[in-house]
mmCIF file of C-alpha atoms in Angstrom:
data_model
loop_
_atom_site.group_PDB
_atom_site.id
_atom_site.type_symbol
_atom_site.label_atom_id
_atom_site.label_comp_id
_atom_site.label_asym_id
_atom_site.label_seq_id
_atom_site.Cartn_x
_atom_site.Cartn_y
_atom_site.Cartn_z
ATOM 1 C CA MET Z 1 34.119 68.957 103.127
ATOM 2 C CA LYS Z 2 32.234 70.863 105.776
ATOM 3 C CA LYS Z 3 33.981 70.930 109.121
ATOM 4 C CA THR Z 4 32.056 69.208 111.881
ATOM 5 C CA ALA Z 5 33.289 69.238 115.459
ATOM 6 C CA LEU Z 6 33.870 65.790 116.891
ATOM 7 C CA ILE Z 7 33.673 64.858 120.578
ATOM 8 C CA LEU Z 8 36.434 62.538 121.733
ATOM 9 C CA SER Z 9 35.971 59.458 123.883
ATOM 10 C CA VAL Z 10 36.991 55.887 124.581
ATOM 11 C CA THR Z 11 36.160 53.079 126.986
ATOM 12 C CA VAL Z 12 39.488 51.323 127.327
ATOM 13 C CA LEU Z 13 38.277 48.338 129.341
ATOM 14 C CA SER Z 14 35.570 47.430 126.851
ATOM 15 C CA LEU Z 15 38.024 47.775 123.978
ATOM 16 C CA ALA Z 16 40.471 45.467 125.719
ATOM 17 C CA ALA Z 17 37.736 42.948 126.412
ATOM 18 C CA ALA Z 18 36.745 42.981 122.752
ATOM 19 C CA GLY Z 19 40.339 42.503 121.663
ATOM 20 C CA PHE Z 20 40.077 45.583 119.438
ATOM 21 C CA ALA Z 21 43.371 46.525 117.813
ATOM 22 C CA PHE Z 22 44.797 48.629 114.987
ATOM 23 C CA ASP Z 23 47.538 47.986 112.502
ATOM 24 C CA TRP Z 24 50.325 50.548 112.314
ATOM 25 C CA PRO Z 25 49.259 53.608 110.261
ATOM 26 C CA GLN Z 26 52.734 53.733 108.698
ATOM 27 C CA LYS Z 27 55.728 51.457 108.570
ATOM 28 C CA GLU Z 28 56.387 49.940 111.966
ATOM 29 C CA THR Z 29 58.398 52.288 114.130
ATOM 30 C CA ALA Z 30 60.624 51.249 116.996
ATOM 31 C CA SER Z 31 59.047 52.363 120.255
ATOM 32 C CA ASP Z 32 62.153 54.312 121.178
ATOM 33 C CA SER Z 33 62.085 56.560 118.112
ATOM 34 C CA PHE Z 34 58.840 58.566 118.275
ATOM 35 C CA PHE Z 35 58.986 62.341 118.124
ATOM 36 C CA SER Z 36 56.478 62.705 120.982
ATOM 37 C CA TYR Z 37 54.427 60.288 123.112
ATOM 38 C CA PHE Z 38 50.717 60.495 123.894
ATOM 39 C CA GLY Z 39 50.185 62.493 127.106
ATOM 40 C CA GLN Z 40 53.408 64.466 126.731
ATOM 41 C CA LEU Z 41 53.583 68.217 127.319
ATOM 42 C CA ARG Z 42 53.630 69.644 123.798
ATOM 43 C CA GLY Z 43 52.871 73.127 122.558
ATOM 44 C CA GLY Z 44 51.497 74.201 125.935
ATOM 45 C CA THR Z 45 48.935 71.366 126.027
ATOM 46 C CA ILE Z 46 48.660 67.736 127.101
ATOM 47 C CA SER Z 47 49.116 65.976 123.780
ATOM 48 C CA SER Z 48 46.294 63.653 122.701
ATOM 49 C CA SER Z 49 48.443 62.520 119.761
ATOM 50 C CA LEU Z 50 51.201 60.048 119.086
ATOM 51 C CA VAL Z 51 53.702 61.829 116.843
ATOM 52 C CA PHE Z 52 55.937 59.738 114.617
ATOM 53 C CA LYS Z 53 59.409 60.833 113.600
ATOM 54 C CA ASP Z 54 59.923 59.413 110.102
ATOM 55 C CA ASN Z 55 58.414 60.650 106.831
ATOM 56 C CA SER Z 56 56.287 57.845 105.405
ATOM 57 C CA GLU Z 57 53.279 56.744 103.390
ATOM 58 C CA ILE Z 58 50.203 56.739 105.648
ATOM 59 C CA LYS Z 59 47.520 54.047 105.599
ATOM 60 C CA SER Z 60 44.303 53.389 107.480
ATOM 61 C CA ALA Z 61 44.905 51.482 110.709
ATOM 62 C CA ASP Z 62 41.669 49.516 110.256
ATOM 63 C CA GLU Z 63 38.605 49.285 108.041
ATOM 64 C CA GLY Z 64 35.984 51.959 108.448
ATOM 65 C CA LYS Z 65 34.253 54.852 106.727
ATOM 66 C CA LEU Z 66 35.727 58.134 105.558
ATOM 67 C CA LEU Z 67 34.423 60.747 107.969
ATOM 68 C CA GLY Z 68 36.141 63.875 106.712
ATOM 69 C CA ILE Z 69 39.174 65.539 105.170
ATOM 70 C CA ILE Z 70 40.761 68.853 106.133
ATOM 71 C CA LYS Z 71 42.936 70.461 103.480
ATOM 72 C CA GLU Z 72 42.907 73.965 104.853
ATOM 73 C CA HIS Z 73 43.147 74.967 108.479
ATOM 74 C CA ASP Z 74 42.754 78.677 109.004
ATOM 75 C CA ASN Z 75 39.634 78.388 111.183
ATOM 76 C CA ASP Z 76 39.039 76.816 114.566
ATOM 77 C CA PHE Z 77 38.003 73.149 114.445
ATOM 78 C CA GLY Z 78 37.206 72.419 118.073
ATOM 79 C CA TRP Z 79 39.353 69.610 119.412
ATOM 80 C CA PHE Z 80 41.374 69.392 116.215
ATOM 81 C CA GLU Z 81 42.185 73.058 115.618
ATOM 82 C CA SER Z 82 44.642 74.229 113.000
ATOM 83 C CA THR Z 83 47.592 72.504 114.664
ATOM 84 C CA LEU Z 84 46.719 69.263 112.849
ATOM 85 C CA GLY Z 85 47.191 70.781 109.410
ATOM 86 C CA ASN Z 86 45.947 68.572 106.564
ATOM 87 C CA ALA Z 87 44.150 65.575 108.078
ATOM 88 C CA VAL Z 88 41.990 62.563 107.259
ATOM 89 C CA PHE Z 89 39.321 61.230 109.657
ATOM 90 C CA VAL Z 90 38.117 57.620 109.544
ATOM 91 C CA SER Z 91 35.324 56.176 111.712
ATOM 92 C CA HIS Z 92 35.495 52.574 112.943
ATOM 93 C CA GLU Z 93 33.546 50.118 115.075
ATOM 94 C CA ASN Z 94 33.220 50.715 118.826
ATOM 95 C CA SER Z 95 32.592 54.429 118.112
ATOM 96 C CA LEU Z 96 36.302 54.981 117.475
ATOM 97 C CA VAL Z 97 37.686 57.551 115.061
ATOM 98 C CA THR Z 98 41.275 57.650 113.827
ATOM 99 C CA VAL Z 99 42.848 60.961 112.839
ATOM 100 C CA TYR Z 100 45.821 61.097 110.452
ATOM 101 C CA ALA Z 101 47.232 64.609 110.683
ATOM 102 C CA ASN Z 102 50.206 66.689 109.520
ATOM 103 C CA LEU Z 103 49.810 65.222 106.015
ATOM 104 C CA ASP Z 104 51.052 66.552 102.707
ATOM 105 C CA GLY Z 105 47.887 68.010 101.182
ATOM 106 C CA ALA Z 106 48.854 67.214 97.596
ATOM 107 C CA SER Z 107 49.192 63.517 98.461
ATOM 108 C CA ILE Z 108 45.633 63.137 99.796
ATOM 109 C CA ALA Z 109 43.473 61.618 97.054
ATOM 110 C CA ASP Z 110 40.397 63.682 96.135
ATOM 111 C CA ASN Z 111 38.472 60.529 95.267
ATOM 112 C CA LEU Z 112 38.957 58.472 98.443
ATOM 113 C CA ASP Z 113 36.105 55.970 98.729
ATOM 114 C CA LEU Z 114 33.716 56.367 101.628
ATOM 115 C CA GLN Z 115 34.417 52.732 102.515
ATOM 116 C CA ILE Z 116 37.970 52.515 103.842
ATOM 117 C CA HIS Z 117 39.767 49.184 104.082
ATOM 118 C CA SER Z 118 42.545 48.327 106.518
ATOM 119 C CA GLY Z 119 45.764 49.464 104.851
ATOM 120 C CA THR Z 120 44.063 51.922 102.458
ATOM 121 C CA TYR Z 121 46.577 54.556 101.347
ATOM 122 C CA LEU Z 122 45.531 57.947 102.740
ATOM 123 C CA GLY Z 123 48.493 60.164 101.848
ATOM 124 C CA ASN Z 124 52.060 60.970 102.832
ATOM 125 C CA SER Z 125 53.177 62.560 106.063
ATOM 126 C CA GLY Z 126 54.035 66.196 105.541
ATOM 127 C CA ASN Z 127 54.665 69.455 107.346
ATOM 128 C CA SER Z 128 51.241 71.089 107.371
ATOM 129 C CA GLY Z 129 50.701 71.108 111.152
ATOM 130 C CA TRP Z 130 52.644 72.650 114.011
ATOM 131 C CA GLN Z 131 55.429 70.093 114.256
ATOM 132 C CA ASN Z 132 58.510 72.332 114.467
ATOM 133 C CA GLY Z 133 59.509 71.502 110.897
ATOM 134 C CA GLN Z 134 59.017 67.764 111.345
ATOM 135 C CA SER Z 135 57.555 65.922 108.324
ATOM 136 C CA CYS Z 136 55.815 63.235 110.341
ATOM 137 C CA LEU Z 137 52.446 61.710 111.102
ATOM 138 C CA GLU Z 138 50.403 62.958 114.045
ATOM 139 C CA PHE Z 139 48.079 60.079 114.943
ATOM 140 C CA GLN Z 140 45.030 60.248 117.202
ATOM 141 C CA VAL Z 141 42.457 57.676 118.307
ATOM 142 C CA ILE Z 142 39.167 59.115 119.526
ATOM 143 C CA ASP Z 143 35.582 58.050 120.254
ATOM 144 C CA VAL Z 144 32.394 59.997 119.725
ATOM 145 C CA LYS Z 145 30.674 59.223 123.036
ATOM 146 C CA GLU Z 146 32.622 59.891 126.226
ATOM 147 C CA GLN Z 147 34.831 62.921 125.562
ATOM 148 C CA SER Z 148 38.122 61.026 125.861
ATOM 149 C CA ALA Z 149 41.142 60.237 123.725
ATOM 150 C CA VAL Z 150 42.874 56.868 123.788
ATOM 151 C CA ASN Z 151 46.601 56.227 123.692
ATOM 152 C CA PRO Z 152 47.138 54.750 120.189
ATOM 153 C CA ARG Z 153 49.999 52.583 121.412
ATOM 154 C CA ILE Z 154 47.753 50.343 123.528
ATOM 155 C CA LEU Z 155 45.857 49.389 120.355
ATOM 156 C CA MET Z 156 48.881 48.802 118.102
ATOM 157 C CA PRO Z 157 51.311 45.860 118.037
ATOM 158 C CA LYS Z 158 54.393 46.279 120.220
ATOM 159 C CA VAL Z 159 57.619 46.834 118.287
ATOM 160 C CA GLY Z 160 61.167 47.201 119.571
ATOM 161 C CA LYS Z 161 62.507 48.549 122.829
ATOM 162 C CA GLU Z 162 61.111 51.306 124.989
ATOM 163 C CA LEU Z 163 62.863 54.499 125.903
ATOM 164 C CA PRO Z 164 64.173 54.102 129.467
ATOM 165 C CA LEU Z 165 62.010 55.813 132.063
ATOM 166 C CA THR Z 166 63.665 57.853 134.779
ATOM 167 C CA ALA Z 167 62.166 59.698 137.733
ATOM 168 C CA GLY Z 168 65.043 62.187 137.722
ATOM 169 C CA THR Z 169 64.826 64.825 140.414
ATOM 170 C CA VAL Z 170 61.782 64.215 142.618
ATOM 171 C CA THR Z 171 60.099 67.154 144.335
ATOM 172 C CA LEU Z 172 57.460 67.215 147.075
ATOM 173 C CA VAL Z 173 55.347 70.383 147.283
ATOM 174 C CA ASP Z 174 53.247 71.081 150.381
ATOM 175 C CA SER Z 175 49.992 73.021 150.741
ATOM 176 C CA LYS Z 176 51.952 76.269 151.201
ATOM 177 C CA ASN Z 177 53.817 75.642 147.942
ATOM 178 C CA ASN Z 178 57.092 74.903 149.702
ATOM 179 C CA SER Z 179 59.284 72.445 147.760
ATOM 180 C CA TYR Z 180 61.379 69.595 149.171
ATOM 181 C CA ASN Z 181 63.756 67.099 147.593
ATOM 182 C CA PRO Z 182 63.165 63.776 149.431
ATOM 183 C CA ALA Z 183 66.693 62.639 148.565
ATOM 184 C CA SER Z 184 68.100 65.341 150.844
ATOM 185 C CA ASN Z 185 65.109 66.472 152.942
ATOM 186 C CA LYS Z 186 64.534 63.386 155.085
ATOM 187 C CA PHE Z 187 62.484 65.156 157.759
ATOM 188 C CA LEU Z 188 59.093 66.524 156.712
ATOM 189 C CA GLU Z 189 56.004 67.836 158.442
ATOM 190 C CA ALA Z 190 52.784 65.818 158.306
ATOM 191 C CA GLY Z 191 50.353 66.952 155.620
ATOM 192 C CA VAL Z 192 49.323 66.683 151.988
ATOM 193 C CA TYR Z 193 52.017 66.842 149.316
ATOM 194 C CA ARG Z 194 52.062 66.830 145.540
ATOM 195 C CA VAL Z 195 54.829 64.568 144.225
ATOM 196 C CA TYR Z 196 56.572 65.547 140.990
ATOM 197 C CA ARG Z 197 59.103 63.658 138.900
ATOM 198 C CA GLU Z 198 61.406 65.204 136.327
ATOM 199 C CA ARG Z 199 59.684 65.396 132.917
ATOM 200 C CA GLN Z 200 61.389 63.562 130.062
ATOM 201 C CA GLU Z 201 61.465 65.162 126.613
ATOM 202 C CA THR Z 202 59.823 62.285 124.692
ATOM 203 C CA ALA Z 203 58.866 59.285 126.828
ATOM 204 C CA VAL Z 204 55.877 59.239 129.173
ATOM 205 C CA PRO Z 205 55.150 56.304 131.525
ATOM 206 C CA GLU Z 206 51.909 54.521 130.740
ATOM 207 C CA LYS Z 207 51.356 54.101 134.481
ATOM 208 C CA THR Z 208 52.759 55.859 137.526
ATOM 209 C CA ILE Z 209 52.203 54.299 140.947
ATOM 210 C CA LEU Z 210 52.769 55.994 144.301
ATOM 211 C CA GLN Z 211 53.099 53.852 147.414
ATOM 212 C CA ILE Z 212 53.367 54.744 151.095
ATOM 213 C CA ASN Z 213 54.833 51.969 153.263
ATOM 214 C CA GLY Z 214 54.071 49.443 150.529
ATOM 215 C CA SER Z 215 50.428 50.437 149.999
ATOM 216 C CA THR Z 216 49.339 52.067 146.749
ATOM 217 C CA VAL Z 217 47.888 55.528 147.340
ATOM 218 C CA GLU Z 218 47.654 56.729 143.723
ATOM 219 C CA ARG Z 219 47.840 55.253 140.253
ATOM 220 C CA ILE Z 220 48.036 57.531 137.205
ATOM 221 C CA ASP Z 221 47.053 55.785 133.973
ATOM 222 C CA LEU Z 222 47.883 57.238 130.563
ATOM 223 C CA SER Z 223 45.860 54.780 128.503
ATOM 224 C CA GLU Z 224 43.385 57.603 127.941
ATOM 225 C CA LEU Z 225 42.782 61.314 128.426
ATOM 226 C CA SER Z 226 39.451 62.813 129.416
ATOM 227 C CA SER Z 227 37.904 66.132 128.481
ATOM 228 C CA VAL Z 228 36.512 67.947 131.504
ATOM 229 C CA SER Z 229 34.874 71.326 130.891
ATOM 230 C CA GLY Z 230 36.696 71.476 127.573
ATOM 231 C CA LYS Z 231 40.132 70.784 129.077
ATOM 232 C CA MET Z 232 42.282 67.702 128.519
ATOM 233 C CA CYS Z 233 42.893 65.895 131.817
ATOM 234 C CA ILE Z 234 45.018 62.981 133.002
ATOM 235 C CA LYS Z 235 43.297 60.458 135.244
ATOM 236 C CA GLY Z 236 44.586 59.518 138.679
ATOM 237 C CA ASN Z 237 42.649 59.618 141.934
ATOM 238 C CA ARG Z 238 40.974 62.531 140.180
ATOM 239 C CA ASN Z 239 41.242 64.278 136.827
ATOM 240 C CA TYR Z 240 44.368 66.449 136.668
ATOM 241 C CA THR Z 241 44.446 69.480 134.385
ATOM 242 C CA LEU Z 242 47.418 70.675 132.358
ATOM 243 C CA GLU Z 243 48.416 73.181 135.030
ATOM 244 C CA GLU Z 244 48.255 70.540 137.765
ATOM 245 C CA PHE Z 245 50.033 67.785 135.887
ATOM 246 C CA TYR Z 246 52.674 69.919 134.157
ATOM 247 C CA PRO Z 247 53.180 72.979 136.397
ATOM 248 C CA ASP Z 248 56.202 73.935 134.305
ATOM 249 C CA SER Z 249 58.325 72.474 131.504
ATOM 250 C CA LYS Z 250 60.564 70.539 133.916
ATOM 251 C CA LYS Z 251 58.114 68.735 136.212
ATOM 252 C CA ALA Z 252 55.379 66.107 135.758
ATOM 253 C CA LEU Z 253 52.966 65.007 138.477
ATOM 254 C CA ALA Z 254 53.439 61.566 140.001
ATOM 255 C CA GLY Z 255 50.446 61.996 142.323
ATOM 256 C CA GLU Z 256 49.354 63.341 145.687
ATOM 257 C CA ILE Z 257 50.091 61.842 149.108
ATOM 258 C CA GLN Z 258 49.104 62.304 152.745
ATOM 259 C CA LEU Z 259 52.076 62.003 155.106
ATOM 260 C CA VAL Z 260 51.360 61.127 158.733
ATOM 261 C CA HIS Z 261 53.634 60.996 161.765
ATOM 262 C CA GLY Z 262 56.287 58.304 161.867
ATOM 263 C CA LYS Z 263 58.809 56.540 159.694
ATOM 264 C CA THR Z 264 57.603 56.541 156.080
ATOM 265 C CA THR Z 265 58.763 54.801 152.918
ATOM 266 C CA LEU Z 266 57.734 56.631 149.745
ATOM 267 C CA SER Z 267 58.021 54.717 146.464
ATOM 268 C CA ILE Z 268 57.462 55.967 142.910
ATOM 269 C CA THR Z 269 57.125 53.349 140.161
ATOM 270 C CA LEU Z 270 57.094 54.191 136.448
ATOM 271 C CA ILE Z 271 55.774 51.500 134.073
ATOM 272 C CA ASP Z 272 56.309 51.485 130.303
ATOM 273 C CA ARG Z 273 54.437 49.886 127.379
ATOM 274 C CA ASN Z 274 56.226 46.555 127.937
ATOM 275 C CA ASN Z 275 55.270 46.558 131.646
ATOM 276 C CA SER Z 276 58.875 47.145 132.644
ATOM 277 C CA ALA Z 277 59.038 49.056 135.920
ATOM 278 C CA LYS Z 278 61.463 51.615 137.312
ATOM 279 C CA THR Z 279 61.116 52.295 141.049
ATOM 280 C CA VAL Z 280 62.741 54.891 143.266
ATOM 281 C CA THR Z 281 62.320 54.801 147.052
ATOM 282 C CA TYR Z 282 62.810 57.391 149.786
ATOM 283 C CA GLU Z 283 62.984 56.827 153.547
ATOM 284 C CA LEU Z 284 61.419 59.758 155.404
ATOM 285 C CA THR Z 285 60.697 60.792 158.984
ATOM 286 C CA VAL Z 286 57.392 62.660 159.302
ATOM 287 C CA ASN Z 287 57.007 64.937 162.313
#
């Protein structure tokens, strides 16, 4: 099938209002046992995929139409690239497209009907993509209008517990690129700071909220990713690029703050899929 570049998008609020939801594309997986979450740093990019851990039969998450099949991946395919390996693309209502990647090519039926039903068998997870030897499904939800990717987990039923979220070591970086640990550096100069938490290997908070003296100054939402000038970005007060959000393999951006003179309480809240919150608070004196 001829390769045709697809443009990703989603409008999360309209989807929520419509009650749009997917079934699981494979057997239900406990939320604490994915290989990699949507929005995680993976392979030097911000991942627009949810990567499962277990080998399984793969089925369509909802009814739709067969959009395309990739069984060879030695050429560039725009957003999808060769990292997805063997993949099946299914279009749905609301301009959504689901992508089932890292499949075993031999298991993909050559005679798949153009009309796909919810639960239609698409193939078995395999090791055709760049998954570090993992035989697992790489699942994406995209739209063809707004150049965004949606977090598949907000459209699938909740199952099991969440991985615990931790802020770890928090670092404040000023405009001169000087770094401060607010747990030990209680006295800071007034100015603009980037706030970083310690990146976890698998879990990513769906929301990160920064508060100064009880007032919210930034909210980062990982229900979707946007494409800006061809780059995947995470949405907060503005769109953050890979380099801004993940400056290295150890840090992840919690947001940006403006510190003014006086006693200041800085709070960082991480919220998971079940709306459970983890908050850390720092008391600072700003000169």
